[in-house]
PDB file of C-alpha atoms in Angstrom:
ATOM      1  CA  SER A  38      54.589  -2.223  27.248  1.00 48.00           C
ATOM      2  CA  GLN A  39      55.768  -1.953  30.139  1.00 52.00           C
ATOM      3  CA  GLN A  40      54.196   0.317  33.206  1.00 60.00           C
ATOM      4  CA  GLY A  41      57.700   0.271  35.261  1.00 66.00           C
ATOM      5  CA  GLU A  42      61.274   1.794  34.635  1.00 79.00           C
ATOM      6  CA  GLU A  43      63.706   1.101  37.241  1.00 84.00           C
ATOM      7  CA  ASP A  44      66.672   3.418  37.913  1.00 85.00           C
ATOM      8  CA  PRO A  45      69.490   2.835  37.771  1.00 92.00           C
ATOM      9  CA  GLN A  46      69.560   0.796  34.823  1.00 91.00           C
ATOM     10  CA  ALA A  47      72.544  -1.210  36.412  1.00 94.00           C
ATOM     11  CA  LEU A  48      74.542  -0.797  39.343  1.00 95.00           C
ATOM     12  CA  SER A  49      77.984  -2.321  40.658  1.00 96.00           C
ATOM     13  CA  ILE A  50      79.057  -1.783  43.909  1.00 96.00           C
ATOM     14  CA  GLN A  51      81.330  -3.452  46.251  1.00 97.00           C
ATOM     15  CA  GLU A  52      80.334  -6.358  48.541  1.00 97.00           C
ATOM     16  CA  GLY A  53      79.221  -5.143  51.681  1.00 97.00           C
ATOM     17  CA  GLU A  54      77.910  -1.750  50.868  1.00 97.00           C
ATOM     18  CA  ASN A  55      74.135  -1.009  50.515  1.00 97.00           C
ATOM     19  CA  ALA A  56      72.429  -0.940  47.172  1.00 97.00           C
ATOM     20  CA  THR A  57      69.191   1.183  46.249  1.00 97.00           C
ATOM     21  CA  MET A  58      66.817   0.391  43.323  1.00 96.00           C
ATOM     22  CA  ASN A  59      64.402   2.526  42.199  1.00 96.00           C
ATOM     23  CA  CYS A  60      60.601   1.850  40.296  1.00 94.00           C
ATOM     24  CA  SER A  61      58.621   4.203  38.927  1.00 94.00           C
ATOM     25  CA  TYR A  62      55.089   3.351  37.279  1.00 93.00           C
ATOM     26  CA  LYS A  63      52.038   5.287  36.086  1.00 90.00           C
ATOM     27  CA  THR A  64      48.981   3.773  37.007  1.00 87.00           C
ATOM     28  CA  SER A  65      47.273   3.623  40.146  1.00 88.00           C
ATOM     29  CA  ILE A  66      47.812  -0.107  41.671  1.00 89.00           C
ATOM     30  CA  ASN A  67      46.886  -2.993  44.812  1.00 87.00           C
ATOM     31  CA  ASN A  68      49.953  -4.219  45.103  1.00 90.00           C
ATOM     32  CA  LEU A  69      53.655  -3.560  43.939  1.00 93.00           C
ATOM     33  CA  GLN A  70      56.811  -6.332  43.892  1.00 93.00           C
ATOM     34  CA  TRP A  71      60.516  -7.274  43.705  1.00 95.00           C
ATOM     35  CA  TYR A  72      61.426  -9.865  41.817  1.00 95.00           C
ATOM     36  CA  ARG A  73      65.054 -11.260  40.990  1.00 96.00           C
ATOM     37  CA  GLN A  74      66.525 -12.997  37.890  1.00 95.00           C
ATOM     38  CA  ASN A  75      70.207 -14.405  37.596  1.00 92.00           C
ATOM     39  CA  SER A  76      71.135 -14.877  34.292  1.00 83.00           C
ATOM     40  CA  GLY A  77      68.844 -17.498  32.670  1.00 74.00           C
ATOM     41  CA  ARG A  78      67.430 -18.675  35.272  1.00 80.00           C
ATOM     42  CA  GLY A  79      63.644 -17.732  35.895  1.00 86.00           C
ATOM     43  CA  LEU A  80      62.239 -14.927  38.390  1.00 93.00           C
ATOM     44  CA  VAL A  81      62.025 -15.033  42.192  1.00 93.00           C
ATOM     45  CA  HIS A  82      59.942 -13.090  44.240  1.00 93.00           C
ATOM     46  CA  LEU A  83      61.312 -11.023  46.932  1.00 95.00           C
ATOM     47  CA  ILE A  84      58.582  -9.221  48.842  1.00 95.00           C
ATOM     48  CA  LEU A  85      55.189  -7.469  48.036  1.00 93.00           C
ATOM     49  CA  ILE A  86      54.317  -3.989  49.347  1.00 94.00           C
ATOM     50  CA  ARG A  87      50.437  -3.278  49.035  1.00 92.00           C
ATOM     51  CA  SER A  88      49.170  -0.012  48.089  1.00 92.00           C
ATOM     52  CA  ASN A  89      48.546   1.371  51.879  1.00 94.00           C
ATOM     53  CA  GLU A  90      51.544   0.052  53.007  1.00 96.00           C
ATOM     54  CA  ARG A  91      54.499   2.603  52.980  1.00 97.00           C
ATOM     55  CA  GLU A  92      57.801   0.425  53.718  1.00 98.00           C
ATOM     56  CA  LYS A  93      58.023  -3.104  54.649  1.00 97.00           C
ATOM     57  CA  HIS A  94      61.213  -5.092  55.641  1.00 96.00           C
ATOM     58  CA  SER A  95      62.473  -8.923  55.118  1.00 95.00           C
ATOM     59  CA  GLY A  96      65.880  -9.998  55.528  1.00 97.00           C
ATOM     60  CA  ARG A  97      68.224  -7.532  54.419  1.00 97.00           C
ATOM     61  CA  LEU A  98      65.667  -6.373  52.144  1.00 97.00           C
ATOM     62  CA  ARG A  99      63.951  -3.105  52.643  1.00 98.00           C
ATOM     63  CA  VAL A 100      60.705  -1.521  50.365  1.00 98.00           C
ATOM     64  CA  THR A 101      59.064   1.420  50.177  1.00 98.00           C
ATOM     65  CA  LEU A 102      56.294   2.778  48.473  1.00 97.00           C
ATOM     66  CA  ASP A 103      55.100   6.444  47.948  1.00 97.00           C
ATOM     67  CA  THR A 104      51.838   5.993  45.602  1.00 95.00           C
ATOM     68  CA  SER A 105      51.067   9.794  45.891  1.00 95.00           C
ATOM     69  CA  LYS A 106      53.962  10.052  43.646  1.00 95.00           C
ATOM     70  CA  LYS A 107      53.924   6.491  42.085  1.00 95.00           C
ATOM     71  CA  SER A 108      57.315   5.077  42.898  1.00 96.00           C
ATOM     72  CA  SER A 109      59.109   2.458  45.176  1.00 97.00           C
ATOM     73  CA  SER A 110      62.280   1.837  46.126  1.00 97.00           C
ATOM     74  CA  LEU A 111      64.196  -0.997  46.991  1.00 98.00           C
ATOM     75  CA  LEU A 112      67.402  -1.327  49.506  1.00 98.00           C
ATOM     76  CA  ILE A 113      69.469  -4.316  50.076  1.00 98.00           C
ATOM     77  CA  THR A 114      71.602  -4.065  52.969  1.00 98.00           C
ATOM     78  CA  ALA A 115      75.237  -5.405  53.675  1.00 97.00           C
ATOM     79  CA  SER A 116      75.201  -6.231  50.014  1.00 97.00           C
ATOM     80  CA  ARG A 117      77.010 -10.047  48.983  1.00 97.00           C
ATOM     81  CA  ALA A 118      78.206 -11.380  45.672  1.00 96.00           C
ATOM     82  CA  ALA A 119      75.442 -14.022  45.733  1.00 95.00           C
ATOM     83  CA  ASP A 120      72.846 -10.881  45.442  1.00 97.00           C
ATOM     84  CA  THR A 121      73.993 -10.556  41.511  1.00 97.00           C
ATOM     85  CA  ALA A 122      71.125 -10.704  39.400  1.00 97.00           C
ATOM     86  CA  SER A 123      68.702  -8.271  37.563  1.00 96.00           C
ATOM     87  CA  TYR A 124      66.108  -6.737  39.814  1.00 96.00           C
ATOM     88  CA  PHE A 125      62.232  -5.408  38.804  1.00 95.00           C
ATOM     89  CA  CYS A 126      59.554  -4.188  40.172  1.00 95.00           C
ATOM     90  CA  ALA A 127      55.937  -5.294  39.125  1.00 93.00           C
ATOM     91  CA  THR A 128      52.566  -3.725  39.926  1.00 91.00           C
ATOM     92  CA  PHE A 129      49.824  -5.237  39.913  1.00 85.00           C
ATOM     93  CA  SER A 130      46.581  -3.733  39.148  1.00 78.00           C
ATOM     94  CA  GLY A 131      43.217  -5.889  40.372  1.00 69.00           C
ATOM     95  CA  SER A 132      41.430  -3.958  37.196  1.00 69.00           C
ATOM     96  CA  ALA A 133      43.717  -5.251  34.984  1.00 68.00           C
ATOM     97  CA  ARG A 134      44.649  -8.416  36.559  1.00 70.00           C
ATOM     98  CA  GLN A 135      48.030  -8.973  35.558  1.00 78.00           C
ATOM     99  CA  LEU A 136      51.746  -7.997  37.013  1.00 85.00           C
ATOM    100  CA  THR A 137      53.392  -5.214  34.598  1.00 88.00           C
ATOM    101  CA  PHE A 138      57.069  -5.616  34.790  1.00 91.00           C
ATOM    102  CA  GLY A 139      59.117  -2.906  35.098  1.00 90.00           C
ATOM    103  CA  SER A 140      62.948  -3.081  32.463  1.00 90.00           C
ATOM    104  CA  GLY A 141      65.302  -3.650  36.019  1.00 93.00           C
ATOM    105  CA  THR A 142      67.935  -2.663  37.143  1.00 95.00           C
ATOM    106  CA  GLN A 143      71.197  -5.168  36.403  1.00 95.00           C
ATOM    107  CA  LEU A 144      73.358  -5.267  40.373  1.00 97.00           C
ATOM    108  CA  THR A 145      76.735  -6.172  40.470  1.00 97.00           C
ATOM    109  CA  VAL A 146      78.149  -7.073  43.767  1.00 97.00           C
ATOM    110  CA  LEU A 147      82.518  -7.461  43.930  1.00 96.00           C
ATOM    111  CA  PRO A 148      84.163  -9.381  46.030  1.00 90.00           C
TER     112      PRO A 148
ATOM    113  CA  GLY B 141      57.688 -31.032  42.207  1.00 54.00           C
ATOM    114  CA  ALA B 142      56.783 -27.799  43.985  1.00 77.00           C
ATOM    115  CA  GLY B 143      57.238 -25.758  41.469  1.00 93.00           C
ATOM    116  CA  VAL B 144      56.384 -24.470  38.547  1.00 96.00           C
ATOM    117  CA  SER B 145      58.102 -26.788  36.008  1.00 97.00           C
ATOM    118  CA  GLN B 146      58.276 -25.987  31.810  1.00 97.00           C
ATOM    119  CA  SER B 147      59.296 -27.186  28.721  1.00 97.00           C
ATOM    120  CA  PRO B 148      61.354 -27.933  26.897  1.00 97.00           C
ATOM    121  CA  ARG B 149      63.554 -25.815  28.485  1.00 96.00           C
ATOM    122  CA  TYR B 150      65.828 -24.646  24.874  1.00 97.00           C
ATOM    123  CA  LYS B 151      63.718 -24.434  21.475  1.00 98.00           C
ATOM    124  CA  VAL B 152      65.223 -24.009  18.412  1.00 98.00           C
ATOM    125  CA  ALA B 153      62.674 -23.364  15.513  1.00 98.00           C
ATOM    126  CA  LYS B 154      62.702 -22.984  12.229  1.00 97.00           C
ATOM    127  CA  ARG B 155      61.048 -19.811  10.218  1.00 97.00           C
ATOM    128  CA  GLY B 156      57.949 -21.188  10.136  1.00 97.00           C
ATOM    129  CA  GLN B 157      57.748 -24.219  12.224  1.00 98.00           C
ATOM    130  CA  ASP B 158      55.122 -24.600  14.860  1.00 98.00           C
ATOM    131  CA  VAL B 159      56.079 -24.746  17.908  1.00 98.00           C
ATOM    132  CA  ALA B 160      54.456 -26.129  21.580  1.00 98.00           C
ATOM    133  CA  LEU B 161      55.745 -24.586  24.487  1.00 98.00           C
ATOM    134  CA  ARG B 162      53.567 -26.875  28.058  1.00 98.00           C
ATOM    135  CA  CYS B 163      53.683 -24.983  31.135  1.00 98.00           C
ATOM    136  CA  ASP B 164      53.105 -27.212  34.486  1.00 98.00           C
ATOM    137  CA  PRO B 165      51.460 -24.818  37.468  1.00 97.00           C
ATOM    138  CA  ILE B 166      51.896 -25.057  40.962  1.00 95.00           C
ATOM    139  CA  SER B 167      48.947 -27.741  42.068  1.00 94.00           C
ATOM    140  CA  GLY B 168      46.115 -25.343  42.869  1.00 91.00           C
ATOM    141  CA  HIS B 169      47.134 -22.772  41.996  1.00 93.00           C
ATOM    142  CA  VAL B 170      44.266 -20.504  40.080  1.00 92.00           C
ATOM    143  CA  SER B 171      45.918 -18.175  38.350  1.00 91.00           C
ATOM    144  CA  LEU B 172      48.250 -18.798  35.502  1.00 94.00           C
ATOM    145  CA  PHE B 173      50.263 -16.740  33.528  1.00 93.00           C
ATOM    146  CA  TRP B 174      52.398 -16.316  30.535  1.00 96.00           C
ATOM    147  CA  TYR B 175      55.138 -13.777  29.043  1.00 96.00           C
ATOM    148  CA  GLN B 176      57.591 -12.799  27.036  1.00 96.00           C
ATOM    149  CA  GLN B 177      61.211 -11.753  27.467  1.00 95.00           C
ATOM    150  CA  ALA B 178      63.403 -10.453  25.046  1.00 93.00           C
ATOM    151  CA  LEU B 179      67.449 -10.099  26.285  1.00 89.00           C
ATOM    152  CA  GLY B 180      67.660  -7.378  28.695  1.00 87.00           C
ATOM    153  CA  GLN B 181      64.150  -6.735  28.347  1.00 90.00           C
ATOM    154  CA  GLY B 182      61.835  -6.692  31.060  1.00 92.00           C
ATOM    155  CA  PRO B 183      58.658  -9.419  30.694  1.00 94.00           C
ATOM    156  CA  GLU B 184      56.224  -8.318  28.655  1.00 94.00           C
ATOM    157  CA  PHE B 185      52.814  -9.966  29.382  1.00 93.00           C
ATOM    158  CA  LEU B 186      51.448 -11.933  27.119  1.00 96.00           C
ATOM    159  CA  THR B 187      47.601 -13.911  28.442  1.00 94.00           C
ATOM    160  CA  TYR B 188      46.411 -14.951  31.957  1.00 91.00           C
ATOM    161  CA  PHE B 189      44.358 -17.510  32.784  1.00 93.00           C
ATOM    162  CA  GLN B 190      41.638 -17.998  35.791  1.00 91.00           C
ATOM    163  CA  ASN B 191      41.153 -21.746  36.591  1.00 94.00           C
ATOM    164  CA  GLU B 192      40.313 -22.828  32.386  1.00 96.00           C
ATOM    165  CA  ALA B 193      39.063 -19.142  31.292  1.00 94.00           C
ATOM    166  CA  GLN B 194      41.099 -17.561  29.806  1.00 94.00           C
ATOM    167  CA  LEU B 195      40.201 -13.896  31.367  1.00 90.00           C
ATOM    168  CA  ASP B 196      42.753 -11.376  29.403  1.00 90.00           C
ATOM    169  CA  LYS B 197      45.085 -12.603  25.599  1.00 92.00           C
ATOM    170  CA  SER B 198      45.884  -8.750  25.124  1.00 92.00           C
ATOM    171  CA  GLY B 199      49.202  -9.198  24.911  1.00 94.00           C
ATOM    172  CA  LEU B 200      49.548 -12.075  22.339  1.00 96.00           C
ATOM    173  CA  PRO B 201      51.501  -9.815  19.671  1.00 95.00           C
ATOM    174  CA  SER B 202      49.480 -11.544  16.460  1.00 95.00           C
ATOM    175  CA  ASP B 203      47.099 -14.420  15.599  1.00 96.00           C
ATOM    176  CA  ARG B 204      49.826 -16.783  15.418  1.00 98.00           C
ATOM    177  CA  PHE B 205      49.979 -17.082  19.214  1.00 98.00           C
ATOM    178  CA  PHE B 206      47.397 -19.248  20.862  1.00 97.00           C
ATOM    179  CA  ALA B 207      47.137 -20.283  24.447  1.00 98.00           C
ATOM    180  CA  GLU B 208      45.684 -23.279  26.118  1.00 98.00           C
ATOM    181  CA  ARG B 209      44.672 -24.183  29.365  1.00 97.00           C
ATOM    182  CA  PRO B 210      42.150 -26.905  29.209  1.00 96.00           C
ATOM    183  CA  GLU B 211      41.431 -28.578  32.277  1.00 95.00           C
ATOM    184  CA  GLY B 212      42.169 -25.763  34.701  1.00 93.00           C
ATOM    185  CA  SER B 213      46.239 -26.685  35.633  1.00 95.00           C
ATOM    186  CA  VAL B 214      48.698 -27.365  32.623  1.00 98.00           C
ATOM    187  CA  SER B 215      48.936 -24.791  29.614  1.00 98.00           C
ATOM    188  CA  THR B 216      50.199 -24.605  26.136  1.00 98.00           C
ATOM    189  CA  LEU B 217      51.539 -21.912  24.340  1.00 98.00           C
ATOM    190  CA  LYS B 218      51.354 -22.523  20.634  1.00 98.00           C
ATOM    191  CA  ILE B 219      53.001 -19.819  18.318  1.00 98.00           C
ATOM    192  CA  GLN B 220      52.160 -21.117  14.444  1.00 98.00           C
ATOM    193  CA  ARG B 221      54.963 -19.813  11.590  1.00 98.00           C
ATOM    194  CA  THR B 222      56.925 -18.946  13.955  1.00 98.00           C
ATOM    195  CA  GLN B 223      59.322 -15.597  12.984  1.00 97.00           C
ATOM    196  CA  GLN B 224      62.912 -14.603  13.593  1.00 96.00           C
ATOM    197  CA  GLU B 225      61.314 -11.720  16.423  1.00 96.00           C
ATOM    198  CA  ASP B 226      59.665 -14.806  18.392  1.00 97.00           C
ATOM    199  CA  SER B 227      63.081 -15.589  19.666  1.00 97.00           C
ATOM    200  CA  ALA B 228      62.699 -15.176  23.016  1.00 96.00           C
ATOM    201  CA  VAL B 229      62.171 -16.881  26.611  1.00 96.00           C
ATOM    202  CA  TYR B 230      58.711 -17.308  27.515  1.00 97.00           C
ATOM    203  CA  LEU B 231      57.634 -17.191  31.569  1.00 96.00           C
ATOM    204  CA  CYS B 232      54.878 -19.024  32.652  1.00 96.00           C
ATOM    205  CA  ALA B 233      53.907 -17.663  35.948  1.00 94.00           C
ATOM    206  CA  SER B 234      51.007 -19.074  38.449  1.00 93.00           C
ATOM    207  CA  SER B 235      49.482 -18.055  41.293  1.00 90.00           C
ATOM    208  CA  LEU B 236      47.202 -18.893  44.208  1.00 88.00           C
ATOM    209  CA  SER B 237      44.459 -16.593  43.304  1.00 80.00           C
ATOM    210  CA  GLY B 238      43.777 -13.463  40.696  1.00 65.00           C
ATOM    211  CA  ARG B 239      43.140 -11.266  43.137  1.00 63.00           C
ATOM    212  CA  ALA B 240      44.770  -8.533  45.467  1.00 51.00           C
ATOM    213  CA  PRO B 241      46.800  -9.063  47.575  1.00 47.00           C
ATOM    214  CA  ASN B 242      47.286 -12.719  47.004  1.00 56.00           C
ATOM    215  CA  THR B 243      49.254 -12.497  43.856  1.00 68.00           C
ATOM    216  CA  GLU B 244      53.030 -13.388  44.608  1.00 83.00           C
ATOM    217  CA  ALA B 245      54.223 -15.238  41.117  1.00 88.00           C
ATOM    218  CA  PHE B 246      56.329 -18.133  41.088  1.00 91.00           C
ATOM    219  CA  PHE B 247      57.963 -18.105  38.327  1.00 93.00           C
ATOM    220  CA  GLY B 248      59.405 -21.176  35.922  1.00 95.00           C
ATOM    221  CA  GLN B 249      62.768 -21.386  34.435  1.00 94.00           C
ATOM    222  CA  GLY B 250      60.918 -20.437  31.003  1.00 95.00           C
ATOM    223  CA  THR B 251      61.917 -21.857  27.331  1.00 97.00           C
ATOM    224  CA  ARG B 252      64.572 -20.340  25.578  1.00 96.00           C
ATOM    225  CA  LEU B 253      63.024 -20.347  22.040  1.00 97.00           C
ATOM    226  CA  THR B 254      65.559 -19.135  19.452  1.00 97.00           C
ATOM    227  CA  VAL B 255      63.896 -18.750  15.794  1.00 97.00           C
ATOM    228  CA  VAL B 256      66.995 -19.780  12.820  1.00 97.00           C
TER     229      VAL B 256
END
C-alpha cells in the first residue's frame, strides 16, 4: 500500500506560472524525497529533505516539510514545458528501510 | 554506464510463462530495491537487498515472485507462471547506503512486462 497521497492528482498550468504540489503521509519518517517521472521513463530524484529540516531549495524547486501535519509541498517556479511529468513524493522510514511512494501528481505545462 | 541498467526494456509473456528481469545497479551501491508500477499509479515496493542479503521481501505479492542478488551487485527478479495481473513496469533502484540520510535512490528505466 502507498503511504503518501499527492494533491492534486492532476495540474495544468501555463508556462511561466508556478506549480505547487502537496503530499501527505501517515507514519514517522527519516526523510522525504520528491521524484519526477516522464512518460514511459524511470524516476529521477529531485530533492531530499530530512525530518529535522523545514525547507529546502534546489534551483527552481522549493520543498517544505511539516512533520506535525505529516505533509510536504513541492513548488516549481517559472515552469517550463519540459517540466511536464508526473511528480511523486516518497518517504523513507529507517525501520522499514524502503522508499514508500505516493500516487503522484500529473503536471502539464502548456507552452 | 554510470546509471542503473535494466533489461529487457520490454517483455511480452504468455500467461503461465516464467520471466526473469535483470538489474545492474550503480557500481558500489550497497542497497538495491525492486518496485512494481501499475499504469497511472506510484511505484509499489517489492523487495530490498543490502549487498547480497535480502532484508525485506514483504512487498512480493505471491510466492511466484522471487528475487536474488547472489554477489551483491546484479539482481534478478523472477516471476513464475505469469498471470495477467503481473503486467506492470518493474523498476529497480540502487542507493549508496541503506541508511538515512543517504538514501537518494537512482532508478533504472524499468522493464515493461505485458502478460497476454
